[in-house]
Tab-separated table of C-alpha atoms and ligand atoms in Angstrom:
chain	number	residue	atom	x	y	z
X	1348	MET	CA	4.282	-4.940	-19.702
X	1349	LYS	CA	5.669	-1.827	-18.576
X	1350	THR	CA	6.813	-1.060	-14.767
X	1351	ALA	CA	6.632	2.574	-13.081
X	1352	TYR	CA	9.376	3.247	-11.193
X	1353	SER	CA	10.766	6.275	-8.917
X	1354	PRO	CA	13.840	5.828	-6.957
X	1355	LEU	CA	12.809	8.477	-4.191
X	1356	HIS	CA	11.946	5.580	-2.225
X	1357	GLU	CA	15.115	5.310	-0.882
X	1358	ARG	CA	15.035	8.226	0.666
X	1359	HIS	CA	12.244	6.482	3.119
X	1360	ASP	CA	14.890	3.675	5.453
X	1361	PRO	CA	14.013	3.896	9.085
X	1362	GLU	CA	16.208	2.021	11.057
X	1363	LYS	CA	14.097	0.748	13.332
X	1364	GLU	CA	10.011	-0.089	14.440
X	1365	PHE	CA	9.115	-1.029	18.077
X	1366	TYR	CA	7.766	-4.420	17.694
X	1367	ARG	CA	6.402	-6.575	21.232
X	1368	GLY	CA	8.015	-4.028	23.319
X	1369	LEU	CA	11.478	-3.822	21.497
X	1370	LEU	CA	12.816	-1.547	18.719
X	1371	VAL	CA	13.758	-4.406	16.011
X	1372	ASP	CA	14.994	-3.926	12.757
X	1373	CYS	CA	12.648	-3.089	9.760
X	1374	PHE	CA	11.567	-5.373	7.404
X	1375	GLU	CA	10.297	-2.576	4.738
X	1376	ARG	CA	13.520	-1.499	3.443
X	1377	PRO	CA	14.674	0.030	-0.278
X	1378	ARG	CA	16.365	-3.814	-0.794
X	1379	ARG	CA	12.950	-4.896	-1.678
X	1380	ALA	CA	12.176	-2.697	-4.426
X	1381	LEU	CA	15.999	-2.609	-5.337
X	1382	GLY	CA	15.920	-6.761	-5.887
X	1383	ILE	CA	12.497	-6.337	-7.757
X	1384	LEU	CA	14.112	-3.550	-10.363
X	1385	ARG	CA	17.097	-6.188	-9.818
X	1386	GLU	CA	15.605	-9.101	-10.983
X	1387	LEU	CA	12.949	-6.954	-13.751
X	1388	GLY	CA	16.430	-6.108	-15.219
X	1389	ARG	CA	17.130	-10.003	-15.718
X	1390	ARG	CA	13.898	-11.191	-17.239
X	1391	GLU	CA	11.929	-9.570	-20.287
X	1392	LEU	CA	9.114	-8.440	-18.991
X	1393	GLY	CA	9.149	-5.012	-20.732
X	1394	GLU	CA	10.456	-1.339	-20.089
X	1395	VAL	CA	11.041	0.287	-16.993
X	1396	ILE	CA	9.823	3.726	-17.004
X	1397	GLU	CA	11.597	5.583	-14.242
X	1398	LEU	CA	10.129	8.685	-12.512
X	1399	ASP	CA	12.627	11.441	-12.529
X	1400	ALA	CA	12.120	14.042	-9.871
X	1401	GLU	CA	13.864	17.012	-9.411
X	1402	ILE	CA	13.577	17.126	-5.697
X	1403	PRO	CA	16.468	18.780	-3.980
X	1404	ALA	CA	17.921	16.661	-0.628
X	1405	GLY	CA	16.552	17.416	2.893
X	1406	ASP	CA	13.832	17.185	5.331
X	1407	SER	CA	10.121	16.391	4.431
X	1408	GLY	CA	8.450	19.711	3.627
X	1409	THR	CA	11.855	21.659	3.206
X	1410	THR	CA	15.387	21.902	1.206
X	1411	GLU	CA	17.891	22.161	3.084
X	1412	SER	CA	18.403	26.261	3.277
X	1413	GLY	CA	14.027	25.774	4.949
X	1414	ILE	CA	12.455	26.980	1.697
X	1415	ILE	CA	9.014	24.967	1.918
X	1416	GLU	CA	9.448	22.845	-1.952
X	1417	PRO	CA	5.867	23.396	-3.228
X	1418	SER	CA	5.460	19.527	-4.379
X	1419	SER	CA	2.694	20.255	-6.915
X	1420	THR	CA	5.530	22.012	-8.909
X	1421	ILE	CA	7.663	18.974	-8.822
X	1422	PHE	CA	5.163	15.738	-9.472
X	1423	GLY	CA	2.941	17.780	-11.737
X	1424	SER	CA	-0.425	19.395	-11.251
X	1425	ARG	CA	-2.654	15.440	-11.155
X	1426	LEU	CA	-0.255	13.872	-8.260
X	1427	LEU	CA	-1.435	15.855	-4.742
X	1428	PRO	CA	-5.378	16.592	-5.879
X	1429	LEU	CA	-6.077	13.058	-6.212
X	1430	ILE	CA	-4.084	12.085	-3.503
X	1431	GLU	CA	-5.904	14.829	-1.420
X	1432	HIS	CA	-8.787	13.251	-2.786
X	1433	VAL	CA	-8.931	9.786	-0.725
X	1434	HIS	CA	-6.683	11.306	2.202
X	1435	GLY	CA	-7.991	14.653	3.270
X	1436	ARG	CA	-5.985	17.779	3.357
X	1437	GLU	CA	-4.759	17.634	7.495
X	1438	TYR	CA	-3.466	14.135	7.026
X	1439	VAL	CA	-1.587	14.871	3.868
X	1440	ASP	CA	-0.371	17.877	5.522
X	1441	PHE	CA	0.475	15.678	8.469
X	1442	VAL	CA	2.630	13.111	6.305
X	1443	GLU	CA	4.629	16.405	5.019
X	1444	THR	CA	5.350	18.151	8.506
X	1445	ILE	CA	5.483	15.702	10.659
X	1446	PHE	CA	9.360	15.176	10.861
X	1447	ARG	CA	10.390	18.192	10.881
X	1448	ASP	CA	8.284	19.059	13.660
X	1449	TRP	CA	9.367	16.251	15.240
X	1450	ALA	CA	13.303	16.876	14.998
X	1451	ARG	CA	12.346	20.333	15.924
X	1452	GLU	CA	10.335	19.247	19.622
X	1453	THR	CA	12.691	17.047	20.554
X	1454	HIS	CA	15.866	19.068	19.815
X	1455	LEU	CA	14.225	21.865	21.464
X	1456	ALA	CA	13.721	19.387	24.501
X	1457	GLY	CA	17.226	18.628	24.864
X	1458	VAL	CA	17.298	14.897	24.150
X	1459	PRO	CA	18.959	13.257	21.167
X	1460	ARG	CA	17.572	13.659	18.133
X	1461	PRO	CA	16.560	10.327	16.688
X	1462	SER	CA	16.208	9.895	13.146
X	1463	TYR	CA	12.558	7.908	12.818
X	1464	ALA	CA	9.431	9.696	14.561
X	1465	LEU	CA	6.951	7.076	16.004
X	1466	PRO	CA	3.478	7.596	18.113
X	1467	TYR	CA	3.394	6.746	22.078
X	1468	THR	CA	-0.052	7.037	22.524
X	1469	PHE	CA	-3.543	6.539	19.940
X	1470	ASN	CA	-6.875	8.330	19.416
X	1471	ARG	CA	-9.047	5.196	19.801
X	1472	LEU	CA	-12.113	7.950	20.760
X	1473	GLY	CA	-12.299	8.953	17.580
X	1474	GLN	CA	-13.967	5.696	16.329
X	1475	ASP	CA	-16.017	5.108	19.017
X	1476	HIS	CA	-17.818	8.080	19.904
X	1477	ASP	CA	-19.647	10.302	17.537
X	1478	GLU	CA	-19.001	13.896	19.545
X	1479	THR	CA	-15.196	13.420	21.314
X	1480	GLY	CA	-12.187	12.199	19.759
X	1481	GLU	CA	-12.737	13.997	16.536
X	1482	VAL	CA	-10.709	17.092	18.049
X	1483	VAL	CA	-6.689	17.220	16.297
X	1484	PRO	CA	-4.291	17.587	18.622
X	1485	GLY	CA	-1.635	20.827	18.625
X	1486	THR	CA	1.802	18.567	19.581
X	1487	VAL	CA	3.513	16.397	17.833
X	1488	ASP	CA	3.045	13.506	19.720
X	1489	GLY	CA	-1.027	13.590	19.594
X	1490	ARG	CA	-0.880	14.547	16.242
X	1491	LEU	CA	1.481	11.169	15.702
X	1492	GLY	CA	-0.956	9.202	17.515
X	1493	TYR	CA	-4.571	11.163	16.080
X	1494	PHE	CA	-2.650	10.027	12.016
X	1495	SER	CA	-1.150	6.789	13.480
X	1496	PHE	CA	-2.686	3.414	14.303
X	1497	ASP	CA	0.474	0.879	15.017
X	1498	THR	CA	3.879	0.950	16.114
X	1499	CYS	CA	5.566	-0.070	12.549
X	1500	THR	CA	5.039	2.344	10.850
X	1501	PRO	CA	7.814	5.313	11.486
X	1502	ILE	CA	8.262	8.283	9.258
X	1503	THR	CA	11.955	9.858	8.547
X	1504	ALA	CA	13.325	12.653	6.962
X	1505	GLY	CA	12.477	11.366	3.886
X	1506	THR	CA	9.294	9.575	3.973
X	1507	TRP	CA	7.216	12.309	2.371
X	1508	HIS	CA	8.899	12.370	-1.049
X	1509	ALA	CA	8.656	8.317	-0.805
X	1510	ALA	CA	5.663	8.332	-0.207
X	1511	LEU	CA	4.775	11.031	-2.935
X	1512	GLY	CA	6.909	8.970	-5.172
X	1513	SER	CA	5.290	5.917	-4.636
X	1514	ALA	CA	1.686	7.418	-5.166
X	1515	TRP	CA	3.138	8.789	-8.370
X	1516	CYS	CA	4.334	5.362	-9.400
X	1517	ALA	CA	0.484	3.992	-9.387
X	1518	VAL	CA	-0.757	7.274	-11.381
X	1519	LYS	CA	1.799	6.863	-14.037
X	1520	GLY	CA	0.735	2.818	-13.700
X	1521	GLN	CA	-2.680	4.020	-14.414
X	1522	GLU	CA	-2.388	6.137	-17.170
X	1523	ILE	CA	-0.188	3.177	-18.919
X	1524	VAL	CA	-3.192	0.437	-18.141
X	1525	LEU	CA	-5.221	3.206	-20.060
X	1526	ALA	CA	-3.035	3.104	-23.175
X	1527	ASP	CA	-1.445	-0.681	-22.671
X	1528	GLY	CA	-3.869	-3.043	-20.701
X	1529	ALA	CA	-1.851	-3.292	-18.189
X	1530	ALA	CA	0.751	-2.120	-15.840
X	1531	PHE	CA	3.070	-2.573	-12.744
X	1532	ALA	CA	3.398	0.132	-10.298
X	1533	LEU	CA	6.849	-0.493	-8.367
X	1534	CYS	CA	5.432	1.380	-5.557
X	1535	ARG	CA	7.086	1.683	-2.185
X	1536	PRO	CA	6.167	2.391	0.815
X	1537	PRO	CA	3.367	0.157	0.200
X	1538	GLY	CA	0.039	1.489	0.798
X	1539	HIS	CA	-2.788	-0.918	1.473
X	1540	HIS	CA	-2.751	-0.467	4.926
X	1541	ALA	CA	-3.065	3.120	4.769
X	1542	HIS	CA	-6.190	4.762	6.015
X	1543	ARG	CA	-7.702	7.841	4.871
X	1544	GLN	CA	-6.419	9.556	7.827
X	1545	MET	CA	-3.875	6.991	9.378
X	1546	CYS	CA	-0.627	5.597	8.530
X	1547	GLY	CA	0.280	2.105	9.542
X	1548	GLY	CA	2.084	-1.221	8.436
X	1549	TYR	CA	4.662	0.615	6.162
X	1550	CYS	CA	1.873	2.254	4.868
X	1551	PHE	CA	1.184	5.985	4.154
X	1552	PHE	CA	-0.382	6.762	1.180
X	1553	ASN	CA	-2.978	4.150	-0.191
X	1554	ASN	CA	-1.619	3.742	-4.027
X	1555	ALA	CA	-4.397	1.327	-4.810
X	1556	ALA	CA	-7.167	3.479	-3.982
X	1557	ILE	CA	-5.135	6.816	-5.402
X	1558	ALA	CA	-4.985	4.825	-8.702
X	1559	ALA	CA	-8.557	3.633	-8.286
X	1560	GLU	CA	-9.964	7.134	-7.752
X	1561	ALA	CA	-7.423	8.347	-10.898
X	1562	PHE	CA	-9.924	5.876	-13.434
X	1563	ARG	CA	-12.721	7.027	-12.203
X	1564	GLN	CA	-11.813	10.699	-12.314
X	1565	HIS	CA	-10.821	9.897	-16.030
X	1566	GLU	CA	-13.919	8.429	-17.046
X	1567	PRO	CA	-16.677	8.718	-14.327
X	1568	SER	CA	-18.520	5.576	-14.634
X	1569	ALA	CA	-15.553	3.492	-14.421
X	1570	ARG	CA	-16.397	0.168	-12.198
X	1571	ILE	CA	-13.319	-0.457	-10.183
X	1572	ALA	CA	-12.376	-4.071	-8.563
X	1573	ILE	CA	-9.365	-4.590	-5.990
X	1574	LEU	CA	-8.132	-7.470	-5.422
X	1575	ASP	CA	-5.591	-8.028	-2.567
X	1576	VAL	CA	-3.740	-10.692	-2.644
X	1577	ASP	CA	-1.160	-9.812	-0.222
X	1578	TYR	CA	-0.984	-11.731	3.060
X	1579	HIS	CA	-2.403	-8.929	5.581
X	1580	HIS	CA	-5.918	-7.829	5.110
X	1581	GLY	CA	-6.247	-4.270	3.449
X	1582	ASN	CA	-7.739	-2.777	5.992
X	1583	GLY	CA	-7.237	0.848	4.717
X	1584	THR	CA	-8.405	-0.117	1.333
X	1585	GLN	CA	-11.616	-1.513	3.028
X	1586	SER	CA	-12.243	1.410	5.249
X	1587	ILE	CA	-11.647	4.101	2.384
X	1588	PHE	CA	-14.373	2.058	-0.157
X	1589	TYR	CA	-16.491	0.561	2.373
X	1590	ASP	CA	-19.315	2.277	1.782
X	1591	ARG	CA	-18.951	2.677	-2.164
X	1592	ASP	CA	-20.796	1.064	-5.080
X	1593	ASP	CA	-18.617	2.020	-7.690
X	1594	VAL	CA	-15.469	0.194	-6.338
X	1595	PHE	CA	-15.535	-3.212	-5.311
X	1596	VAL	CA	-12.758	-4.691	-2.704
X	1597	VAL	CA	-11.939	-8.012	-2.095
X	1598	SER	CA	-9.304	-8.938	-0.485
X	1599	ILE	CA	-7.765	-13.096	0.458
X	1600	HIS	CA	-5.648	-12.973	3.789
X	1601	ALA	CA	-4.305	-14.245	6.589
X	1602	ASP	CA	-7.038	-14.957	9.513
X	1603	PRO	CA	-7.328	-11.461	11.271
X	1604	LEU	CA	-7.993	-13.472	14.549
X	1605	THR	CA	-4.553	-14.467	14.567
X	1606	ASN	CA	-2.293	-12.032	12.252
X	1607	TYR	CA	-1.996	-8.527	11.714
X	1608	PRO	CA	-3.820	-5.856	11.244
X	1609	TYR	CA	-6.218	-7.824	13.413
X	1610	TYR	CA	-9.910	-5.735	14.074
X	1611	LEU	CA	-10.975	-5.988	10.200
X	1612	GLY	CA	-10.662	-8.733	7.571
X	1613	HIS	CA	-13.442	-10.802	9.108
X	1614	SER	CA	-16.033	-12.705	6.394
X	1615	ASN	CA	-18.844	-10.736	7.765
X	1616	GLU	CA	-17.201	-7.188	6.337
X	1617	ARG	CA	-19.600	-7.403	3.007
X	1618	GLY	CA	-19.764	-3.263	2.932
X	1619	GLY	CA	-21.973	0.109	4.868
X	1620	PRO	CA	-25.148	0.602	4.092
X	1621	ASN	CA	-24.966	2.340	0.464
X	1622	ALA	CA	-23.092	-0.423	-0.416
X	1623	PRO	CA	-24.124	-4.248	1.117
X	1624	GLU	CA	-22.391	-6.027	-1.360
X	1625	SER	CA	-19.110	-4.036	-2.118
X	1626	ASN	CA	-16.857	-5.468	-0.136
X	1627	ALA	CA	-15.458	-9.159	0.558
X	1628	ASN	CA	-13.057	-10.715	2.542
X	1629	LEU	CA	-11.804	-14.067	2.085
X	1630	PRO	CA	-9.331	-15.408	5.267
X	1631	LEU	CA	-7.756	-18.634	4.933
X	1632	PRO	CA	-5.616	-20.333	8.159
X	1633	ASP	CA	-1.936	-20.140	8.777
X	1634	GLY	CA	-0.034	-22.681	6.587
X	1635	THR	CA	-2.444	-22.086	3.554
X	1636	ASP	CA	-0.593	-23.485	0.537
X	1637	TRP	CA	-1.939	-23.533	-3.403
X	1638	ASN	CA	-3.835	-25.935	-2.951
X	1639	GLY	CA	-5.856	-24.099	-0.241
X	1640	TYR	CA	-5.369	-20.961	-2.298
X	1641	ALA	CA	-6.094	-20.993	-5.594
X	1642	PRO	CA	-9.786	-22.324	-5.079
X	1643	THR	CA	-10.096	-19.179	-3.053
X	1644	LEU	CA	-8.112	-16.725	-5.952
X	1645	GLN	CA	-10.944	-18.315	-7.907
X	1646	ARG	CA	-13.976	-17.903	-5.863
X	1647	ALA	CA	-12.538	-14.197	-5.830
X	1648	LEU	CA	-12.198	-13.653	-9.385
X	1649	ASP	CA	-15.302	-14.787	-9.943
X	1650	MET	CA	-16.928	-11.915	-7.684
X	1651	ILE	CA	-15.188	-9.246	-9.798
X	1652	ARG	CA	-16.743	-11.380	-12.908
X	1653	GLU	CA	-20.177	-10.709	-11.251
X	1654	ARG	CA	-19.614	-6.913	-11.186
X	1655	ASP	CA	-18.307	-6.797	-14.902
X	1656	PRO	CA	-15.710	-3.999	-14.123
X	1657	SER	CA	-14.338	-1.807	-16.441
X	1658	HIS	CA	-10.591	-1.791	-14.239
X	1659	LEU	CA	-9.133	-4.652	-11.968
X	1660	ILE	CA	-6.457	-3.434	-9.407
X	1661	VAL	CA	-4.019	-6.023	-7.910
X	1662	SER	CA	-2.790	-5.095	-4.658
X	1663	LEU	CA	0.478	-7.270	-4.929
X	1664	GLY	CA	1.638	-8.991	-2.187
X	1665	VAL	CA	4.229	-11.747	-1.779
X	1666	ASP	CA	4.353	-12.078	1.834
X	1667	THR	CA	2.378	-15.249	0.938
X	1668	PHE	CA	5.852	-16.883	0.326
X	1669	VAL	CA	6.818	-19.696	1.959
X	1670	GLY	CA	9.994	-18.294	3.837
X	1671	ASP	CA	8.475	-14.557	4.382
X	1672	GLN	CA	9.992	-13.153	7.706
X	1673	ILE	CA	7.019	-12.160	8.667
X	1674	SER	CA	4.395	-14.247	7.537
X	1675	ASN	CA	2.753	-17.935	7.249
X	1676	PHE	CA	1.515	-18.857	4.277
X	1677	ARG	CA	3.666	-21.578	2.072
X	1678	LEU	CA	3.302	-20.549	-1.781
X	1679	THR	CA	6.160	-21.090	-3.450
X	1680	SER	CA	8.141	-19.435	-6.364
X	1681	PRO	CA	6.094	-21.068	-8.989
X	1682	ASP	CA	2.927	-20.876	-7.570
X	1683	PHE	CA	3.409	-17.119	-8.073
X	1684	PHE	CA	3.370	-17.774	-11.725
X	1685	GLU	CA	0.120	-19.703	-11.414
X	1686	LEU	CA	-1.087	-17.203	-9.443
X	1687	GLY	CA	-0.760	-13.903	-12.206
X	1688	ALA	CA	-1.999	-16.771	-15.085
X	1689	LEU	CA	-5.210	-17.372	-12.935
X	1690	ILE	CA	-5.814	-13.629	-12.560
X	1691	GLY	CA	-4.781	-13.149	-16.442
X	1692	GLU	CA	-7.105	-15.553	-18.359
X	1693	ARG	CA	-9.318	-13.273	-16.867
X	1694	GLU	CA	-8.414	-10.373	-19.424
X	1695	TRP	CA	-9.515	-7.694	-17.710
X	1696	ASP	CA	-7.300	-4.990	-17.919
X	1697	THR	CA	-5.335	-4.821	-15.129
X	1698	LEU	CA	-2.833	-2.392	-12.957
X	1699	PHE	CA	-0.871	-4.221	-10.506
X	1700	VAL	CA	0.542	-2.377	-7.865
X	1701	MET	CA	2.833	-3.544	-5.022
X	1702	GLU	CA	2.542	-4.049	-1.807
X	1703	GLY	CA	4.746	-6.557	1.017
X	1704	GLY	CA	6.853	-8.956	0.819
X	1705	TYR	CA	9.718	-9.841	2.776
X	1706	HIS	CA	12.058	-12.629	1.586
X	1707	ASP	CA	15.153	-11.930	-0.705
X	1708	GLU	CA	12.813	-13.782	-3.206
X	1709	ILE	CA	10.651	-10.474	-3.715
X	1710	GLY	CA	12.022	-10.052	-7.168
X	1711	VAL	CA	11.673	-13.552	-8.598
X	1712	ASN	CA	8.348	-13.978	-7.451
X	1713	VAL	CA	6.899	-10.639	-8.288
X	1714	VAL	CA	8.123	-11.249	-11.660
X	1715	ASN	CA	6.471	-14.534	-11.478
X	1716	VAL	CA	3.245	-13.127	-10.684
X	1717	LEU	CA	3.555	-10.471	-14.113
X	1718	GLU	CA	4.747	-13.276	-16.504
X	1719	GLY	CA	2.139	-15.523	-15.427
X	1720	PHE	CA	-0.191	-12.461	-15.825
X	1721	GLU	CA	0.811	-12.228	-19.490
X	1722	ARG	CA	1.059	-15.967	-20.350
X	1723	GLY	CA	-2.224	-16.233	-19.152
X	1724	GLY	CA	-3.676	-14.235	-21.634
X	1725	GLY	CA	-3.952	-10.136	-19.468
X	1726	ALA	CA	-2.883	-7.621	-21.198
X	1727	ARG	CA	-5.036	-7.467	-23.753
X	1728	GLY	CA	-3.074	-10.387	-25.461
Y	287	LIG	C1	2.141	-3.626	3.577
Y	287	LIG	C2	2.551	-5.326	4.476
Y	287	LIG	O1	2.838	-5.860	4.239
Y	287	LIG	N1	2.361	-4.442	5.977
Y	287	LIG	C3	2.713	-5.435	6.828
Y	287	LIG	C4	2.925	-4.767	7.718
Y	287	LIG	C5	3.110	-5.828	9.354
Y	287	LIG	N2	3.478	-5.575	10.345
Y	287	LIG	C6	3.581	-6.014	11.483
Y	287	LIG	C7	4.784	-6.291	11.958
Y	287	LIG	C8	4.610	-7.961	12.704
Y	287	LIG	C9	6.323	-8.541	12.487
Y	287	LIG	N3	5.941	-9.980	13.166
Y	287	LIG	C10	7.671	-10.341	13.528
Y	287	LIG	C11	7.206	-11.611	13.341
Y	287	LIG	C12	8.832	-11.691	13.507
Y	287	LIG	N4	9.299	-13.614	13.519
Y	288	LIG	ZN1	1.453	-7.792	3.957
C-alpha cells in the first residue's frame, strides 16, 4: 500500500494548549507523523509518496515580503475547491488569515506577541437560535471564537500551510485508491473534529470529508462509507454528513457522556430528516480492550456492508492504545494488526486517513493496522 505524505505538517508545531485552566504542552506534535514515517521506512508496506510543495517560509497567507501566496497555484487547481466545498469560503479565509491578523493586532496592542492564537470566547447563540449568532464578528478575538469550538486547537504562523498539506495528502490518497484499491493518507494535523465552519480537537480541515467529496466528484454515483476508529467521536465528520444519504458515517469511540468531545456521539444520533439512517454511533466504556472492541468493529463493518459502499474511508486514530496519554481504551499493538485484518477481510476499496494517537508507539500501531489490512485481504489482494 502506498502512503501520501507532506512535510508541510512540520510548520504546525504550537507550544501550548489551554486545558482545565492551564496552558499545557501540546499533545499533537510533528513527532507523531515523523514517528509513523520512520516506522514505514523500517517495514515493507510500500512506497511513501512525498508531496512536494514549494511554499516559501513565512506567516500564513503571506511570504516574508508580505505578498499573498496564491495557494491554488502551489497545490494544483483541485485542492482549494474541494476544501471550500466542505468548509465554505468564510471559514477557509479564517484559517488562512487569522494568525497574521492576530499577530498584527496583539502587536498594535503593545502586548508580547504570542506564537499561537487561541479563542477566549465562543459563539453559542448560532447553535440555538435561527435569527441570532449568525453575524461573523470583525475582530480577531470574535472571529477566533466564532470559528472554533475549544481551547486545545492553537493556530500558528504555519498552520494554514500544514492544514493544506494535510488535506492534500487525503486528496492524493483518494487518487491512489482509484488506481490501487487502497492507500494511506498520512495526514497531520488531523481532521475528524473539524466541522464545516469550526476548528477544534487539533483539527482544521476535515480530511476524510474532503476525500469523500473527491470520490463523489470523480464518480457522482459513488456511495461512500466512513468508519471512524479514533478514540474520540468524529463530531465534525458526523455534522458535515448528518443529513446526507450519499455518505454513511459510523464511529466507534469513548462514550461522550464522560469523554471529549462531549455533546455529540450518542447512539441515538442516526441522521437528519433527509437521511434518517446515514449515521451510526457505537460508544464504548472507558477501559474497553480488544475483547470489547472486536465485536463492535464487526457490527460497524456489518452496517457498512448493508449500504454496499463503492469506497471506504477509515478515519484511523490509534489513541485507543493502552498507553495513550489522553485516552482510556486498552488496545495493544498486536490488536491493531487484528483491527486492520478485520477491515481488510471485507475487501472494499479503502482509504486510510490519519487522525489521532499520542503515544510514541504510534508508528508501530499504525503500520500494524495497515499490514493487518493487507494480510486480511484488502487492497484487491
Ligand atoms: C484528533 C484527536 O484525537 N483529537 C483529540 C482532541 C482531544 N483534546 C482534548 C484534550 C484533553 C487532554 N486531556 C489530558 C488528559 C491528561 N491525563
Ligand atoms: Zn482522538
